[in-house]
Structure formats: structure tokens, C-alpha cells
XYZ file of C-alpha atoms in Angstrom:
599
model
C -10.526 34.134 32.611
C -13.594 32.471 33.773
C -13.020 30.707 37.059
C -13.428 27.202 35.874
C -12.413 25.855 39.225
C -15.639 26.951 40.804
C -17.843 25.726 37.972
C -16.586 22.268 37.322
C -17.169 19.971 40.084
C -17.283 16.564 38.286
C -14.339 14.286 38.144
C -13.642 11.894 35.389
C -10.964 9.708 33.787
C -10.048 11.449 30.503
C -8.642 9.908 27.255
C -6.898 12.581 25.152
C -6.942 12.298 21.260
C -5.273 14.472 18.677
C -6.316 15.500 15.151
C -3.826 14.649 12.495
C -3.522 17.854 10.588
C -1.154 16.261 8.003
C -4.221 14.246 6.657
C -4.443 14.955 2.975
C -8.099 16.446 3.451
C -6.985 18.958 6.101
C -3.732 20.255 4.492
C -3.616 24.049 4.345
C -6.660 24.404 6.680
C -6.663 26.405 9.809
C -7.828 24.987 13.193
C -11.169 26.572 12.923
C -11.776 25.258 9.382
C -10.656 21.731 10.468
C -12.947 21.571 13.417
C -15.937 22.648 11.305
C -15.059 20.327 8.468
C -15.030 17.308 10.857
C -18.352 18.349 12.275
C -19.877 18.878 8.845
C -18.597 15.397 7.694
C -20.163 13.835 10.688
C -23.656 15.630 10.119
C -23.603 14.312 6.555
C -22.832 10.881 7.505
C -25.963 10.705 9.924
C -27.972 12.650 7.277
C -28.543 15.495 9.575
C -29.498 18.477 7.307
C -31.409 20.872 9.624
C -28.430 21.737 11.843
C -25.673 23.307 9.745
C -24.600 26.134 12.063
C -20.814 27.043 12.179
C -19.264 26.024 15.422
C -17.682 29.137 17.076
C -14.912 28.854 19.738
C -15.236 29.596 23.534
C -11.759 30.929 24.584
C -10.481 29.997 28.083
C -7.083 31.201 29.131
C -5.759 31.145 25.492
C -7.285 27.659 24.670
C -9.990 27.688 22.060
C -12.765 25.233 22.847
C -15.327 23.836 20.435
C -17.940 21.570 22.139
C -20.008 19.567 19.750
C -22.912 17.410 20.898
C -25.406 15.529 18.791
C -28.269 13.325 20.050
C -29.055 10.728 17.551
C -32.157 8.539 17.513
C -30.755 5.014 17.769
C -33.690 2.587 18.332
C -36.891 2.056 20.325
C -36.622 0.489 23.746
C -38.109 -3.101 24.082
C -40.993 -1.641 25.960
C -42.433 -0.231 22.729
C -42.699 -3.666 21.376
C -43.935 -5.226 24.729
C -46.789 -3.021 25.615
C -50.161 -2.954 23.975
C -51.086 -0.013 21.766
C -53.681 1.269 24.224
C -50.846 1.965 26.732
C -48.426 3.540 24.318
C -50.363 6.790 23.774
C -48.083 9.910 23.978
C -45.135 7.748 25.199
C -41.782 7.960 23.412
C -39.481 4.971 24.005
C -36.824 6.255 21.553
C -33.364 5.711 22.939
C -30.988 8.511 22.106
C -27.275 8.087 21.181
C -25.103 10.901 22.330
C -22.108 11.913 20.091
C -19.875 14.382 22.095
C -16.569 15.853 21.088
C -14.787 18.669 22.948
C -12.016 20.077 20.653
C -9.300 22.045 22.256
C -7.124 24.210 19.855
C -4.052 25.515 21.275
C -1.183 26.963 19.016
C -0.979 24.684 15.971
C -2.344 21.628 17.556
C -5.931 20.284 18.008
C -6.677 17.890 20.967
C -9.950 16.245 21.598
C -11.942 14.258 24.162
C -14.828 12.255 23.166
C -18.030 10.589 24.671
C -20.781 8.249 23.401
C -20.449 7.970 19.601
C -17.953 10.858 19.354
C -15.246 8.642 17.972
C -17.061 8.549 14.650
C -16.500 12.287 14.491
C -12.511 12.146 14.600
C -11.790 8.511 13.652
C -10.938 9.212 10.084
C -8.791 12.131 10.983
C -7.087 11.390 14.284
C -3.432 10.689 14.925
C -3.624 6.969 15.599
C -0.300 6.978 17.409
C -0.644 10.160 19.345
C -0.256 8.747 22.873
C 2.836 6.777 21.975
C 4.249 9.700 19.989
C 3.575 12.075 22.796
C 5.105 9.886 25.499
C 8.374 9.872 23.716
C 8.698 13.384 25.028
C 8.389 12.187 28.624
C 9.941 8.770 28.870
C 13.327 7.922 30.399
C 12.714 4.345 29.471
C 13.049 3.449 33.256
C 9.341 3.498 33.868
C 7.816 0.374 35.490
C 5.850 -1.468 32.705
C 2.397 -3.287 33.330
C 1.518 -4.412 29.904
C 2.603 -4.080 26.416
C 0.994 -4.834 23.012
C 3.232 -4.849 19.944
C 2.947 -5.309 16.286
C 5.980 -7.045 14.668
C 7.177 -5.710 11.211
C 9.278 -8.773 10.180
C 6.642 -11.478 9.703
C 5.456 -11.907 13.146
C 2.307 -14.141 13.033
C 0.121 -12.368 15.702
C -0.122 -9.280 17.595
C 1.778 -9.779 20.885
C 0.084 -8.956 24.238
C 2.156 -9.293 27.280
C 1.639 -8.675 31.116
C 4.778 -8.186 33.269
C 5.865 -8.795 36.778
C 6.202 -5.971 39.198
C 9.381 -4.046 38.794
C 10.184 -4.855 35.124
C 11.175 -1.752 33.255
C 10.185 -0.310 29.860
C 13.851 -0.526 28.544
C 13.901 -4.327 29.498
C 10.869 -5.144 27.213
C 11.018 -2.744 24.175
C 13.086 -3.789 21.035
C 13.460 -1.819 17.805
C 12.068 -4.453 15.619
C 8.626 -4.300 17.044
C 6.122 -1.414 17.021
C 4.275 -0.776 20.326
C 0.730 -0.187 19.740
C -0.424 0.025 23.333
C 1.489 0.490 26.721
C 0.304 0.468 30.294
C 2.937 1.701 32.779
C 3.313 3.220 36.184
C 3.532 7.177 36.134
C 6.893 7.901 37.492
C 7.004 10.300 40.552
C 9.661 12.339 38.742
C 7.310 12.786 35.761
C 4.170 13.552 37.513
C 5.950 16.042 39.935
C 7.635 17.827 37.025
C 4.904 17.998 34.388
C 1.553 17.174 36.107
C 2.015 18.883 39.471
C -1.465 20.538 39.074
C -3.106 17.262 39.722
C -3.378 15.806 43.273
C -2.581 12.027 42.900
C -2.318 11.536 46.553
C -0.167 8.603 47.704
C -1.400 5.995 45.249
C 0.373 4.599 42.287
C -1.038 6.013 39.079
C -1.018 4.109 35.805
C -0.721 5.562 32.278
C -2.291 4.044 29.217
C -0.694 5.277 25.962
C -1.968 4.197 22.488
C -3.877 6.372 19.998
C -4.839 8.420 23.089
C -2.956 9.653 26.185
C -4.853 8.467 29.373
C -3.872 9.198 32.926
C -5.862 6.688 35.014
C -6.899 9.182 37.587
C -10.154 11.132 37.894
C -9.694 14.839 37.272
C -11.776 18.092 37.302
C -12.211 20.304 34.125
C -9.770 22.892 35.186
C -7.030 20.121 35.544
C -7.997 18.928 32.054
C -7.602 22.536 30.899
C -4.093 22.614 32.463
C -3.232 19.199 30.975
C -4.090 20.512 27.421
C -1.643 23.429 28.012
C 0.967 20.974 29.487
C 0.726 18.531 26.512
C 1.332 21.643 24.219
C 4.254 22.782 26.207
C 5.824 19.339 26.443
C 5.622 18.743 22.716
C 7.141 22.087 21.966
C 10.077 21.947 24.426
C 11.036 18.345 25.375
C 13.275 16.174 23.164
C 12.015 12.671 22.145
C 13.398 9.312 23.016
C 12.082 6.814 20.492
C 10.166 3.716 21.507
C 10.909 2.048 18.290
C 13.542 2.542 15.431
C 10.831 1.951 12.800
C 8.494 4.666 11.836
C 5.708 4.042 9.427
C 5.762 6.591 6.399
C 2.395 8.224 6.505
C 2.116 9.149 3.070
C -0.645 8.455 0.597
C -2.105 9.231 -2.790
C 0.774 10.322 -5.172
C 3.409 10.005 -2.671
C 2.651 6.404 -1.953
C 2.619 5.665 -5.796
C 6.102 7.254 -5.961
C 7.411 4.593 -3.461
C 5.486 1.803 -5.580
C 7.226 3.024 -8.683
C 10.637 2.778 -7.043
C 9.795 -0.798 -6.169
C 8.653 -1.626 -9.680
C 12.020 -0.252 -11.061
C 13.732 -2.738 -8.653
C 11.498 -5.586 -9.791
C 12.002 -4.977 -13.412
C 15.862 -4.699 -13.033
C 15.626 -8.096 -11.126
C 13.513 -9.616 -14.038
C 16.001 -8.351 -16.611
C 19.036 -9.683 -14.531
C 17.298 -13.091 -14.447
C 15.943 -13.567 -17.999
C 17.283 -10.900 -20.341
C 19.504 -12.364 -23.079
C 21.724 -9.423 -22.711
C 22.305 -9.931 -18.839
C 25.849 -10.304 -17.612
C 27.601 -13.454 -16.553
C 26.926 -12.965 -12.741
C 24.082 -10.450 -12.680
C 22.927 -9.054 -9.301
C 19.907 -10.569 -7.723
C 17.760 -8.270 -5.508
C 17.403 -9.013 -1.836
C 13.793 -9.853 -1.765
C 11.480 -12.019 0.407
C 7.966 -13.098 -0.858
C 5.169 -13.769 1.468
C 1.636 -12.585 1.951
C 1.530 -9.111 3.457
C -0.942 -9.998 6.304
C -2.026 -13.746 6.140
C 1.388 -15.169 6.854
C 0.263 -18.530 8.412
C -2.448 -19.039 5.728
C 0.056 -18.309 3.072
C 2.307 -21.190 4.394
C -0.776 -23.513 4.532
C -1.384 -23.118 0.745
C 0.058 -25.801 -1.663
C -1.133 -24.349 -4.961
C -0.794 -20.732 -6.331
C -2.280 -19.168 -9.359
C -0.371 -16.139 -10.815
C -2.682 -14.210 -13.091
C -3.379 -10.927 -14.549
C -6.522 -8.827 -13.549
C -9.743 -10.426 -14.994
C -7.707 -13.349 -16.379
C -9.780 -16.597 -16.067
C -7.899 -19.157 -17.976
C -4.204 -19.818 -19.172
C -2.928 -18.495 -16.000
C 0.208 -19.894 -14.399
C -0.022 -22.506 -11.587
C 2.953 -22.722 -9.120
C 3.049 -25.458 -6.291
C 6.349 -24.485 -4.647
C 5.877 -21.361 -2.720
C 9.683 -20.733 -2.911
C 9.441 -20.451 -6.709
C 6.439 -17.908 -6.876
C 8.635 -14.854 -7.139
C 10.891 -16.198 -9.831
C 8.151 -17.661 -11.820
C 5.987 -14.475 -11.451
C 8.826 -12.313 -12.929
C 9.282 -14.885 -15.623
C 5.550 -14.827 -16.493
C 5.637 -11.096 -16.748
C 8.829 -11.231 -18.924
C 7.233 -13.656 -21.320
C 4.236 -11.287 -21.705
C 6.298 -8.227 -22.563
C 7.537 -7.145 -25.962
C 11.398 -7.313 -26.637
C 11.752 -3.577 -26.318
C 9.235 -3.002 -23.555
C 9.709 0.047 -21.358
C 9.456 0.581 -17.700
C 6.013 1.873 -18.326
C 5.011 -1.235 -20.042
C 6.266 -3.370 -17.134
C 4.464 -1.095 -14.596
C 1.113 -1.665 -16.371
C 1.531 -5.458 -16.206
C 2.740 -5.474 -12.639
C -0.112 -3.362 -11.306
C -2.547 -5.953 -12.636
C -0.551 -9.087 -11.554
C -2.102 -11.019 -8.641
C -1.214 -14.157 -6.794
C -3.907 -16.378 -5.255
C -3.269 -19.295 -2.962
C -5.305 -22.465 -2.481
C -5.315 -25.315 -0.071
C -5.486 -28.885 -1.609
C -8.325 -29.116 -4.156
C -10.447 -26.245 -2.725
C -11.726 -23.832 -5.243
C -12.118 -21.017 -2.659
C -9.066 -18.641 -2.466
C -7.289 -18.985 0.807
C -4.958 -15.885 0.242
C -4.793 -13.292 -2.316
C -3.041 -9.923 -3.039
C -1.212 -8.126 -5.930
C 2.053 -9.583 -6.677
C 4.115 -6.628 -5.547
C 2.253 -6.468 -2.181
C 3.965 -9.833 -1.354
C 7.382 -8.424 -1.804
C 9.471 -7.362 1.147
C 12.717 -5.437 0.503
C 14.924 -2.462 1.268
C 15.092 0.327 -1.238
C 16.656 3.778 -1.517
C 14.601 6.906 -1.561
C 16.283 10.358 -1.553
C 19.541 8.483 -0.656
C 18.012 7.060 2.554
C 16.946 3.426 3.189
C 13.178 2.791 3.134
C 11.594 -0.612 3.793
C 8.509 -2.260 2.085
C 7.286 -4.733 4.597
C 3.808 -6.310 4.648
C 2.609 -3.714 2.035
C 3.654 -0.846 4.325
C 6.443 1.618 3.911
C 8.860 2.443 6.846
C 12.049 4.334 7.463
C 14.337 3.972 10.270
C 16.037 6.166 12.843
C 19.730 7.107 12.604
C 21.021 4.704 15.197
C 19.096 1.766 13.764
C 21.991 -0.002 12.013
C 24.440 0.176 14.941
C 21.785 -1.072 17.407
C 20.782 -3.830 15.106
C 24.311 -5.111 14.397
C 24.973 -5.116 18.096
C 21.705 -6.949 19.060
C 21.951 -9.351 16.085
C 25.515 -10.364 16.884
C 24.528 -10.869 20.617
C 21.623 -13.092 19.483
C 23.791 -15.335 17.164
C 26.430 -15.615 19.788
C 23.977 -16.352 22.676
C 22.084 -19.007 20.720
C 24.803 -20.571 18.631
C 24.702 -24.299 19.027
C 27.447 -25.915 21.038
C 27.172 -29.146 19.117
C 28.271 -29.880 15.518
C 24.827 -31.312 14.475
C 25.453 -30.214 10.842
C 28.938 -31.478 10.306
C 29.021 -31.615 6.431
C 30.258 -28.466 4.667
C 27.814 -27.032 1.858
C 30.080 -26.433 -1.101
C 27.684 -26.529 -3.976
C 24.183 -27.472 -4.789
C 20.665 -26.451 -3.598
C 19.133 -26.734 -0.223
C 17.508 -30.030 -1.179
C 20.977 -31.332 -2.159
C 22.565 -30.301 1.017
C 19.702 -31.852 3.150
C 20.059 -35.209 1.159
C 23.636 -35.432 2.477
C 22.284 -36.706 5.817
C 20.019 -39.450 4.461
C 20.947 -42.727 5.940
C 23.185 -41.172 8.590
C 22.728 -42.563 12.122
C 19.985 -40.744 14.009
C 19.287 -38.396 10.971
C 15.993 -38.178 9.099
C 15.559 -35.741 6.140
C 11.908 -34.408 6.279
C 12.581 -31.827 3.544
C 9.162 -31.327 1.677
C 7.338 -33.768 4.033
C 4.329 -31.867 5.025
C 1.687 -32.321 7.667
C -1.378 -29.989 7.286
C 0.730 -28.236 4.655
C 3.350 -27.359 7.256
C 6.974 -28.690 7.266
C 8.134 -30.187 10.499
C 11.638 -29.378 9.621
C 14.217 -30.133 6.851
C 16.438 -32.326 8.983
C 15.852 -34.080 12.164
C 18.630 -35.146 14.497
C 18.174 -37.221 17.511
C 21.042 -36.967 20.050
C 21.780 -39.853 22.347
C 24.443 -37.863 24.156
C 22.113 -35.097 25.457
C 18.765 -36.939 24.966
C 17.364 -34.063 22.627
C 15.692 -34.019 19.359
C 16.798 -31.202 17.015
C 14.311 -30.070 14.296
C 16.472 -28.174 11.887
C 15.382 -25.713 9.244
C 18.037 -24.943 6.550
C 18.456 -21.815 4.200
C 21.177 -20.728 1.967
C 22.187 -17.129 1.920
C 21.922 -14.549 4.758
C 19.479 -12.162 2.946
C 15.873 -11.507 2.822
C 15.206 -15.305 2.611
C 16.075 -15.356 6.265
C 12.647 -13.877 6.888
C 11.044 -16.845 5.184
C 13.273 -19.169 7.307
C 12.159 -17.524 10.464
C 8.488 -17.645 9.517
C 8.838 -21.417 8.771
C 10.437 -22.020 12.208
C 7.779 -20.113 14.196
C 4.862 -21.719 12.437
C 6.316 -25.233 12.645
C 7.196 -24.702 16.267
C 3.655 -23.478 17.078
C 2.091 -26.336 15.275
C 4.237 -28.994 16.850
C 4.313 -27.784 20.418
C 0.348 -27.428 20.339
C 0.148 -31.091 19.095
C 2.641 -32.249 21.589
C 0.881 -30.601 24.499
C -2.604 -31.747 23.445
C -1.304 -35.335 22.919
C -2.699 -35.156 19.175
C -0.437 -36.924 16.785
C -2.444 -35.877 13.587
C 0.226 -33.452 12.427
C 3.205 -35.794 12.973
C 1.305 -38.685 11.377
C 0.668 -36.663 8.367
C 4.366 -35.660 8.164
C 5.503 -39.230 8.464
C 3.052 -40.453 5.798
C 4.193 -37.701 3.489
C 7.815 -38.588 4.195
C 7.169 -42.392 3.508
C 5.294 -41.616 0.202
C 8.216 -39.564 -1.309
C 10.163 -41.512 -4.067
C 13.434 -40.020 -3.089
C 12.940 -41.508 0.467
C 12.652 -45.065 -0.823
C 14.934 -47.295 1.227
C 14.706 -44.758 4.198
C 11.078 -45.264 5.286
C 9.952 -45.045 8.860
C 8.415 -48.538 9.196
C 7.361 -48.344 12.815
C 5.390 -45.221 12.968
C 4.268 -45.738 16.635
C 7.809 -46.220 17.920
C 8.786 -43.106 16.028
C 5.958 -41.123 17.420
C 6.949 -42.128 20.905
C 10.123 -40.140 20.515
C 8.008 -36.953 20.701
C 5.769 -37.776 23.796
C 5.227 -34.921 26.000
C 7.520 -35.171 29.149
C 10.036 -37.163 27.139
C 12.944 -35.838 25.211
C 13.487 -32.060 24.861
C 12.741 -30.676 21.319
C 15.054 -27.969 20.205
C 14.332 -25.816 17.118
C 17.283 -24.917 14.927
C 17.858 -22.098 12.500
C 20.666 -23.100 10.069
C 22.140 -21.023 7.344
C 25.250 -20.582 5.281
C 26.699 -17.483 3.749
C 26.486 -17.159 -0.074
C 28.577 -14.005 -0.083
C 32.297 -14.097 -1.178
C 32.863 -10.761 0.576
C 31.395 -12.159 3.940
C 32.192 -15.939 4.024
C 31.198 -16.214 7.691
C 28.200 -14.418 9.197
C 29.086 -14.938 12.959
C 31.520 -12.292 13.897
C 31.054 -10.229 10.786
C 27.323 -9.079 11.098
C 28.230 -5.371 10.449
C 29.610 -6.357 7.053
C 26.190 -7.892 5.978
C 24.051 -5.724 3.797
C 20.632 -7.255 4.422
C 18.862 -5.312 7.192
C 15.886 -7.563 6.618
C 17.819 -10.687 7.456
C 19.077 -9.003 10.581
C 15.865 -7.918 12.103
C 14.039 -11.072 10.994
C 16.535 -13.181 13.009
C 16.107 -10.877 16.054
C 12.304 -11.059 15.890
C 12.327 -14.790 15.456
C 14.574 -15.378 18.602
C 12.327 -12.957 20.427
C 9.162 -14.638 19.309
C 10.462 -18.080 20.131
C 11.634 -16.949 23.627
C 8.256 -15.523 24.401
C 6.705 -18.978 23.832
C 9.577 -20.527 25.754
C 10.451 -22.595 22.621
C 14.248 -23.674 22.689
C 16.007 -22.372 19.728
C 19.662 -22.572 18.457
C 21.601 -21.151 15.579
C 23.946 -23.258 13.334
C 26.032 -21.551 10.724
C 26.923 -24.280 8.138
C 30.482 -24.430 6.797
C 30.761 -23.513 3.173
C 34.169 -24.956 2.439
């Protein structure tokens, strides 16, 4: 073995990446072939044709290293333009851009470190969750956390970045309905002494950054990097994993992804037949489905006109103005375009080309657009296991998911359940609009259902309590199923819009809500005549505003949700509720839960 201790004197902070060998273009290839394929692809991308030599490994203590460096001419320095030509003779002001990757192959794994433009060499083939997946082999979940970036899977509106006070632990801030994308934490003494004892950290606290890479924020020499590569391999091979999230994205593509979509299309066709076929039963099953744009959720709720059309269709398309009816009307539209004895294949052809485009007001420019099936959120079965289609991505869940979620969801409902009987009327029959209208004319109640400001509902029902000097903005939904995701999105969007307006003293949003309320024919006789007096109710520093999630069970089997959450089938409803409570708590927005009596 070469004595790398004597030869490497430099010290650097290093980020370690991993090549995803399960990538469809790398399957079946050996490490040596993969490294050279990545290098070849990079050379082709930069139109390098002169240098096409095969990279050969340099072996140090069982680790095969492939160093790759390419100096690319990027641009001329500004002096080339500034100086007169008489002074430029034989001067080359070309700036070189270095692309450096050091591949380290050990056993069946390929690690890499990069410099300059080296990210372009590995970007398409890297494991984008390597640091997070690797740390699952190390964590006790008791580490002190510095910051956390997460991505929600249940309709969360933005990526959430949080910085924590000293002493907060990883177990206190992780939750299984969020997917961590980047974590900064303090490297525990126990971990560094057990697994990284070849690095002298001194007496200082050392931080880790784990994301698509694994990064110890401490300068190391090359021989320590070499030992670190070997340690990573050993840890992955021998240490059990402790998950950081219960949801795992299914990283399948091509034909595998189409297989999932076919299962989804079977579910959609069956739901269509159960709704519109003349041969359907008396009480046909309806699928547990939510319908919202897969990425532009806030923009979706701002739209007030939707066009449902087939690919390349420019006229005679379907226009829907109520976003809650898009799914139903879309299936009905497909059904009307199918022959009587149409097969699953016929349905699939239409569904593949069906699009939904959303618009604001009279604007002709599309505000949101996607394929119809991409809007669908639902739980399906694949190989007798649950899989989830959420925001046009596919997920499966770990084995303890159901028990953990039931426990947490039950805790959330109990902890935030309203102590006041603010929705005192039972909901026996009728639509959400019918139930809301029961409170028209009742003292201190206003029904703002379908009264929009900036295309956003303030609430369905507002109640002003004289007893505790609070205003309750209540959002109502029937059924504890996938529609709860829609309810949660509405609450978060409305709360954000209202609280921003209140803090800034801008009443534009509330003014539009009141104007919309007064213009509705069904509010005749219940108008808000003194707008200024009504607006004063919401003045910052005045009454506390509480946001309310109100629902009732539609299930005969589970007549009451509270206390029976484990009997509810809809996992989407459960983790949507959990995510909503967590998101509202992050913004310090007061939220309560009301379960409406159904008898």
C-alpha cells in the first residue's frame, strides 16, 4: 500500500456522493464500465472528441480510484475586451473551468467527490438521497439538530426550512408525513468515536450536513478520506437502518412506472362505471380520491375556470367553474366519449390524452395545467401492498406506518378538539352548502360559503364568540376520506392569505370577500351593510382569530371519527390532517377541530 499519509498534506472539507447503480442506463454494468460510461457521457456533452482514453483504476488498499479531470475553456477574461489589440499579442486570457471527479469503487458501491463543474459528470446518475439514506444506518434519533428542510407529501404548499434552538433533538422534529431533504445536526460523540475515530476532531463540536451527499464539516486529509470511504462501505453493510420517514418514493421508471399508471387507470375506470353506467348497483362504491394540481397547489385554488379537453382539442371542450366538480365532470366527459362496450384499453387511450387547464378570471393564459390523472391523489394496491399516488409521484410506506399514523392522528384530534359547541346543528342529510345555510341568520354567525376574495374562500362559516372574544373561521367538509386533503389545503391557503393581510393592515382580501358575499343572491336579506364596522372585527391586536377544521363521518361503519381512527380506511385523510396541524403550528396559526354530529 502506498503511504498516503506522507503524500497528502492538504486538508479540505469533503462532500461524498454515491452513484445510483439502479439507474436504468447502468443496470447490469460493472463498476469499471459505469465510471467510464459517465466520463464518456460528459465528454460527449462538452463536444470533446480528442480525448477518448479509457480510465483505468489506481488501487489503494482495496479501493479502486478513478480520478477524472477536464479543463474546459469557458470564456475570455474581461481584460481581453478592455486592452487594445496592440497589447494583446501572444496573451491568452481564456478562463478555464475545471471539472473534477474522484470515483472511489469499493465492493459493489461507487462513491464520488467532485470539484468545479464535476457535478455535471454525475448529476444524472447520482443517488439524490444518499446522505439521508446513509445516515439512517447511524442515527439514534437523539442527535442535536441545527436545521431541517422537508418536503411534504400531503399537499404542503412550500418546502419547509426550519432552524432550531440549541438542545432540540432529531426525534422531536421529524414526522412521518414529511420527507427530509436536508438535515444539519451535531455529530454525536458516541458516533464519531465509534465510526470515525480515525479523524482527530479535537474538542470542538462538529456538524454534519446530510442531503444528496454526506458532509462532515471538518477539514480532513486524503488518507482520512480513504478511511472514510471504507467506513461508509462497512457501515452500510453491517449497521441496521432507523428510518427518518415512513414514506419512500418508488424510484421506478419506464415500463415499471407505466404499470402503476395502468393500475390507477383501472381504478378510475371502475369509479367512472360506478358513477355513470346504467348497470351500476343501487349503492355503488366510490373511490377515495382527492383532485388537486400535482405541484402548483396554491395556483390551482386561485383558478375559477377549468377546461377539460383531449390532446390537441381546440373547441367543444368542457368548462367547469367549481373545482370540486372537476373530477366528477371529467369522468363523465370521458364516459360520454366512449362506446357502450368500450374496453379498459379504450378508456386508457382517452385518459392518457385528457388534460385539465386552469384559468383566473377572464385571462386567456393558462394558470395551471397537467394531465387529468396527474391531479389524482389516492391509495392503491400493488402486489397486495398499499402504494400511494401523491402529487404525480409514487410512494410505499414502511411496516409500522399504520400504527404510528393512527396513534398520532388520534392524538392530534384529541389535542385540538374544540371545547366549544360552535357547530351545534346535526348534519343529517344534504350537501355541504345545505348544512352551511342552517346557520344563516343565527346570532353572530355569517355563512361565507362560496364568497371569494382573490379567488380564495375566507371560510364556510364565521362565528364571533362574545364569551371568549374570539372569531372562528370554520371550513366544512363531509366525509373523512381523501377530501380531507382538499379541506386541509383550503385551511392553510386561507389562513396564510388572511394572516398576511391582517399583519400588513391591507383589507383588500376581506373587502373582496364581503363584496362577493353581498352580491350572492342566496344572501339577500343577510347582507353586511356596515362594511367598515365589520372589518374592524379583524383589526390586528384585536380579537384572536381561530381556524377550524370541521367534518362529519359519512360511514355507517364508523359513525364517529374521534376515538375510532384505527377503523378509518383512508390513510390520505389521516396524514393530511396531521400535516395540516403541523403546518398551522409552524406558522403559529391557532387551529381547532370540530366533528359535526350526524344525527
